[in-house]
GROMACS .gro file of C-alpha atoms in nm:
model
  222
    1MET     CA    1  -0.001   0.007   0.001
    2CYS     CA    2   0.288   0.234   0.085
    3ILE     CA    3   0.433   0.170  -0.252
    4THR     CA    4   0.111   0.242  -0.420
    5THR     CA    5   0.061   0.562  -0.230
    6PHE     CA    6   0.415   0.669  -0.314
    7HIS     CA    7   0.365   0.603  -0.679
    8LEU     CA    8   0.040   0.796  -0.681
    9LEU     CA    9   0.212   1.089  -0.521
   10THR     CA   10   0.488   1.070  -0.764
   11VAL     CA   11   0.254   1.075  -1.062
   12ALA     CA   12   0.058   1.357  -0.912
   13THR     CA   13   0.370   1.563  -0.852
   14CYS     CA   14   0.495   1.505  -1.200
   15PHE     CA   15   0.153   1.589  -1.344
   16PHE     CA   16   0.124   1.925  -1.163
   17LEU     CA   17   0.494   2.010  -1.235
   18GLY     CA   18   0.419   1.941  -1.594
   19ARG     CA   19   0.106   2.150  -1.591
   20PHE     CA   20   0.290   2.433  -1.416
   21TYR     CA   21   0.557   2.426  -1.681
   22TYR     CA   22   0.301   2.410  -1.962
   23LEU     CA   23   0.103   2.702  -1.822
   24VAL     CA   24   0.411   2.920  -1.780
   25ARG     CA   25   0.523   2.848  -2.137
   26LYS     CA   26   0.173   2.918  -2.277
   27THR     CA   27   0.129   3.230  -2.082
   28SER     CA   28   0.477   3.375  -2.153
   29SER     CA   29   0.439   3.314  -2.521
   30ASN     CA   30   0.106   3.482  -2.561
   31VAL     CA   31   0.042   3.849  -2.647
   32VAL     CA   32  -0.301   3.944  -2.537
   33LYS     CA   33  -0.388   4.315  -2.576
   34ILE     CA   34  -0.725   4.325  -2.420
   35LEU     CA   35  -0.940   4.121  -2.175
   36PRO     CA   36  -1.206   3.881  -2.318
   37LYS     CA   37  -1.527   4.066  -2.373
   38GLN     CA   38  -1.730   4.059  -2.064
   39PRO     CA   39  -2.112   3.983  -2.100
   40LYS     CA   40  -2.312   4.288  -1.982
   41ASP     CA   41  -2.531   4.065  -1.756
   42LYS     CA   42  -2.238   3.900  -1.571
   43SER     CA   43  -2.012   4.054  -1.306
   44MET     CA   44  -1.644   3.942  -1.269
   45ASN     CA   45  -1.516   3.892  -0.917
   46THR     CA   46  -1.219   4.140  -0.926
   47MET     CA   47  -0.911   4.164  -0.700
   48ILE     CA   48  -0.738   4.499  -0.723
   49VAL     CA   49  -0.380   4.520  -0.577
   50ILE     CA   50  -0.304   4.869  -0.447
   51GLY     CA   51   0.064   4.988  -0.402
   52SER     CA   52   0.128   5.316  -0.261
   53GLY     CA   53   0.199   5.674  -0.386
   54GLY     CA   54   0.203   5.680  -0.763
   55HIS     CA   55   0.102   5.311  -0.795
   56THR     CA   56  -0.218   5.388  -0.593
   57THR     CA   57  -0.300   5.695  -0.813
   58GLU     CA   58  -0.263   5.508  -1.137
   59MET     CA   59  -0.457   5.201  -1.023
   60LEU     CA   60  -0.746   5.399  -0.874
   61ARG     CA   61  -0.770   5.610  -1.195
   62LEU     CA   62  -0.800   5.284  -1.388
   63VAL     CA   63  -1.070   5.153  -1.151
   64LYS     CA   64  -1.261   5.479  -1.165
   65ALA     CA   65  -1.297   5.438  -1.542
   66MET     CA   66  -1.432   5.077  -1.520
   67THR     CA   67  -1.797   4.989  -1.512
   68PRO     CA   68  -1.882   4.890  -1.154
   69SER     CA   69  -2.144   4.645  -1.261
   70LEU     CA   70  -1.905   4.443  -1.472
   71TYR     CA   71  -1.647   4.409  -1.199
   72CYS     CA   72  -1.811   4.318  -0.881
   73PRO     CA   73  -1.753   4.231  -0.599
   74ARG     CA   74  -1.420   4.428  -0.577
   75THR     CA   75  -1.151   4.315  -0.343
   76TYR     CA   76  -0.878   4.566  -0.273
   77VAL     CA   77  -0.541   4.434  -0.138
   78MET     CA   78  -0.282   4.656   0.013
   79ALA     CA   79   0.010   4.654   0.247
   80SER     CA   80  -0.073   4.644   0.618
   81SER     CA   81   0.102   4.970   0.676
   82ASP     CA   82  -0.077   5.165   0.400
   83ALA     CA   83  -0.349   5.370   0.563
   84THR     CA   84  -0.342   5.642   0.302
   85SER     CA   85  -0.443   5.415   0.019
   86GLU     CA   86  -0.721   5.271   0.227
   87PHE     CA   87  -0.881   5.615   0.267
   88LYS     CA   88  -0.856   5.673  -0.103
   89VAL     CA   89  -1.028   5.348  -0.180
   90HIS     CA   90  -1.311   5.443   0.036
   91VAL     CA   91  -1.340   5.777  -0.143
   92LEU     CA   92  -1.329   5.600  -0.481
   93GLU     CA   93  -1.606   5.361  -0.381
   94GLU     CA   94  -1.822   5.644  -0.265
   95HIS     CA   95  -1.788   5.789  -0.615
   96LEU     CA   96  -1.859   5.442  -0.783
   97ALA     CA   97  -2.173   5.412  -0.573
   98THR     CA   98  -2.319   5.689  -0.774
   99LYS     CA   99  -2.274   5.497  -1.100
  100ALA     CA  100  -2.423   5.160  -0.995
  101SER     CA  101  -2.719   5.012  -0.825
  102ARG     CA  102  -2.681   4.890  -0.464
  103LYS     CA  103  -2.604   4.522  -0.559
  104TYR     CA  104  -2.298   4.636  -0.748
  105ARG     CA  105  -2.144   4.833  -0.460
  106LYS     CA  106  -1.988   4.545  -0.284
  107TYR     CA  107  -1.623   4.582  -0.206
  108SER     CA  108  -1.389   4.473   0.070
  109ILE     CA  109  -1.027   4.564   0.175
  110PHE     CA  110  -0.765   4.312   0.271
  111LYS     CA  111  -0.421   4.397   0.418
  112ILE     CA  112  -0.115   4.176   0.389
  113PRO     CA  113   0.247   4.209   0.497
  114ARG     CA  114   0.479   4.391   0.249
  115SER     CA  115   0.684   4.168   0.034
  116ARG     CA  116   0.974   4.407   0.024
  117ASP     CA  117   1.044   4.740   0.184
  118VAL     CA  118   1.230   5.019   0.005
  119GLY     CA  119   1.602   4.946   0.044
  120GLN     CA  120   1.555   4.599   0.177
  121SER     CA  121   1.808   4.343   0.048
  122PHE     CA  122   1.718   4.080  -0.202
  123PHE     CA  123   1.819   3.805   0.042
  124THR     CA  124   1.588   3.908   0.326
  125SER     CA  125   1.321   4.001   0.065
  126ALA     CA  126   1.295   3.627  -0.018
  127PHE     CA  127   1.180   3.556   0.345
  128SER     CA  128   0.940   3.857   0.365
  129THR     CA  129   0.789   3.759   0.028
  130LEU     CA  130   0.746   3.390   0.146
  131TYR     CA  131   0.569   3.521   0.466
  132SER     CA  132   0.341   3.749   0.266
  133PHE     CA  133   0.262   3.460   0.030
  134LEU     CA  134   0.160   3.235   0.325
  135ARG     CA  135  -0.063   3.516   0.458
  136CYS     CA  136  -0.224   3.547   0.115
  137VAL     CA  137  -0.336   3.184   0.096
  138PRO     CA  138  -0.650   3.215   0.319
  139MET     CA  139  -0.753   3.547   0.147
  140MET     CA  140  -0.715   3.385  -0.208
  141LEU     CA  141  -0.918   3.079  -0.113
  142GLN     CA  142  -1.192   3.283   0.050
  143THR     CA  143  -1.231   3.538  -0.230
  144ARG     CA  144  -1.132   3.321  -0.542
  145PRO     CA  145  -1.108   3.610  -0.787
  146GLU     CA  146  -1.177   3.576  -1.157
  147LEU     CA  147  -0.953   3.873  -1.240
  148VAL     CA  148  -0.650   4.022  -1.059
  149LEU     CA  149  -0.540   4.383  -1.157
  150CYS     CA  150  -0.204   4.508  -1.049
  151ASN     CA  151   0.036   4.772  -1.162
  152GLY     CA  152   0.385   4.720  -1.021
  153PRO     CA  153   0.408   4.715  -0.642
  154GLY     CA  154   0.590   4.421  -0.491
  155THR     CA  155   0.274   4.340  -0.291
  156CYS     CA  156   0.123   4.191  -0.598
  157VAL     CA  157   0.400   3.925  -0.653
  158PRO     CA  158   0.281   3.672  -0.395
  159ILE     CA  159  -0.080   3.731  -0.498
  160CYS     CA  160  -0.022   3.678  -0.864
  161ILE     CA  161   0.199   3.370  -0.821
  162LEU     CA  162  -0.052   3.217  -0.581
  163ALA     CA  163  -0.339   3.286  -0.828
  164PHE     CA  164  -0.119   3.106  -1.092
  165LEU     CA  165  -0.066   2.801  -0.859
  166LEU     CA  166  -0.438   2.782  -0.790
  167ARG     CA  167  -0.492   2.774  -1.155
  168THR     CA  168  -0.238   2.496  -1.185
  169PHE     CA  169  -0.424   2.292  -0.930
  170PHE     CA  170  -0.763   2.346  -1.109
  171LEU     CA  171  -0.892   2.551  -0.806
  172THR     CA  172  -0.952   2.875  -0.998
  173ASN     CA  173  -0.920   3.004  -1.349
  174THR     CA  174  -0.811   3.358  -1.246
  175ILE     CA  175  -0.695   3.608  -1.521
  176ILE     CA  176  -0.397   3.812  -1.424
  177VAL     CA  177  -0.355   4.156  -1.574
  178PHE     CA  178  -0.036   4.352  -1.509
  179ILE     CA  179  -0.006   4.718  -1.600
  180GLU     CA  180   0.351   4.841  -1.586
  181SER     CA  181   0.386   5.174  -1.409
  182VAL     CA  182   0.415   5.485  -1.626
  183CYS     CA  183   0.751   5.544  -1.447
  184ARG     CA  184   0.908   5.255  -1.634
  185VAL     CA  185   1.014   5.402  -1.961
  186GLU     CA  186   1.307   5.191  -2.088
  187SER     CA  187   1.289   4.866  -1.885
  188LEU     CA  188   1.046   4.673  -1.671
  189SER     CA  189   1.042   4.694  -1.303
  190MET     CA  190   1.160   4.401  -1.084
  191THR     CA  191   0.785   4.309  -1.036
  192GLY     CA  192   0.735   4.328  -1.400
  193LYS     CA  193   1.031   4.108  -1.475
  194ILE     CA  194   0.880   3.838  -1.247
  195LEU     CA  195   0.520   3.860  -1.364
  196TYR     CA  196   0.623   3.870  -1.731
  197TYR     CA  197   0.600   3.492  -1.711
  198PHE     CA  198   0.268   3.468  -1.516
  199ALA     CA  199   0.052   3.749  -1.621
  200ASP     CA  200  -0.205   3.666  -1.891
  201VAL     CA  201  -0.227   4.029  -2.007
  202PHE     CA  202   0.084   4.244  -1.983
  203LEU     CA  203   0.033   4.620  -2.064
  204VAL     CA  204   0.291   4.902  -2.083
  205GLN     CA  205   0.249   5.275  -2.107
  206TRP     CA  206   0.553   5.356  -2.327
  207LYS     CA  207   0.602   5.238  -2.690
  208ASP     CA  208   0.971   5.173  -2.645
  209LEU     CA  209   0.896   4.887  -2.401
  210GLU     CA  210   0.677   4.718  -2.656
  211HIS     CA  211   0.974   4.704  -2.891
  212ARG     CA  212   1.207   4.565  -2.621
  213TYR     CA  213   0.983   4.294  -2.483
  214SER     CA  214   0.806   4.056  -2.714
  215ARG     CA  215   0.483   3.984  -2.522
  216VAL     CA  216   0.387   4.328  -2.384
  217ALA     CA  217   0.119   4.535  -2.535
  218TYR     CA  218   0.140   4.921  -2.554
  219VAL     CA  219  -0.185   5.092  -2.436
  220GLY     CA  220  -0.067   5.450  -2.383
  221ARG     CA  221  -0.130   5.635  -2.057
  222VAL     CA  222  -0.373   5.471  -1.818
   0.00000   0.00000   0.00000
């Protein structure tokens, strides 16, 4: 029986490693410029990763332009130390409430540990990112987003990789959309270089980046 169990575990491990490799190859070779068209009578459970400072401004500007009824409920995720962005999210949702009926006003805010602080070494960042990743697991299993939107903060790395792993294990089918910050003119950010292989849609705001990286799509200023 032990041998049978061992064989089953080996087969399962090989299968999921193969599926992970297949999904990475498939995702990193695709160039998708837009999301699949969303039916007007169906809402998409959306997770929005909020950074801080300029990242917050860019992302909230994007969310403000979205149709609330198509992207609901909305789950905002930010660093546990980011009180300023939390206030801005509440202000934005008050604005969105004027554009949609009550049933499309559902939103929640989750806070997770930062993956990496400014100036933190890459060595210690590996441990803080792992800790953040583990803290994200219950949140992702609870919310099971159909769409993840992010634009550069390190906070989105564990979320996007976890979403990708859940897809690998057939637990979700989350679409990951990464919008590189407008500050990145000639090269991708560290977050962008990581998520280049995991994001289903990878958008940039400068034409030069589209010429340098084969699978990104230029969309102009967000």
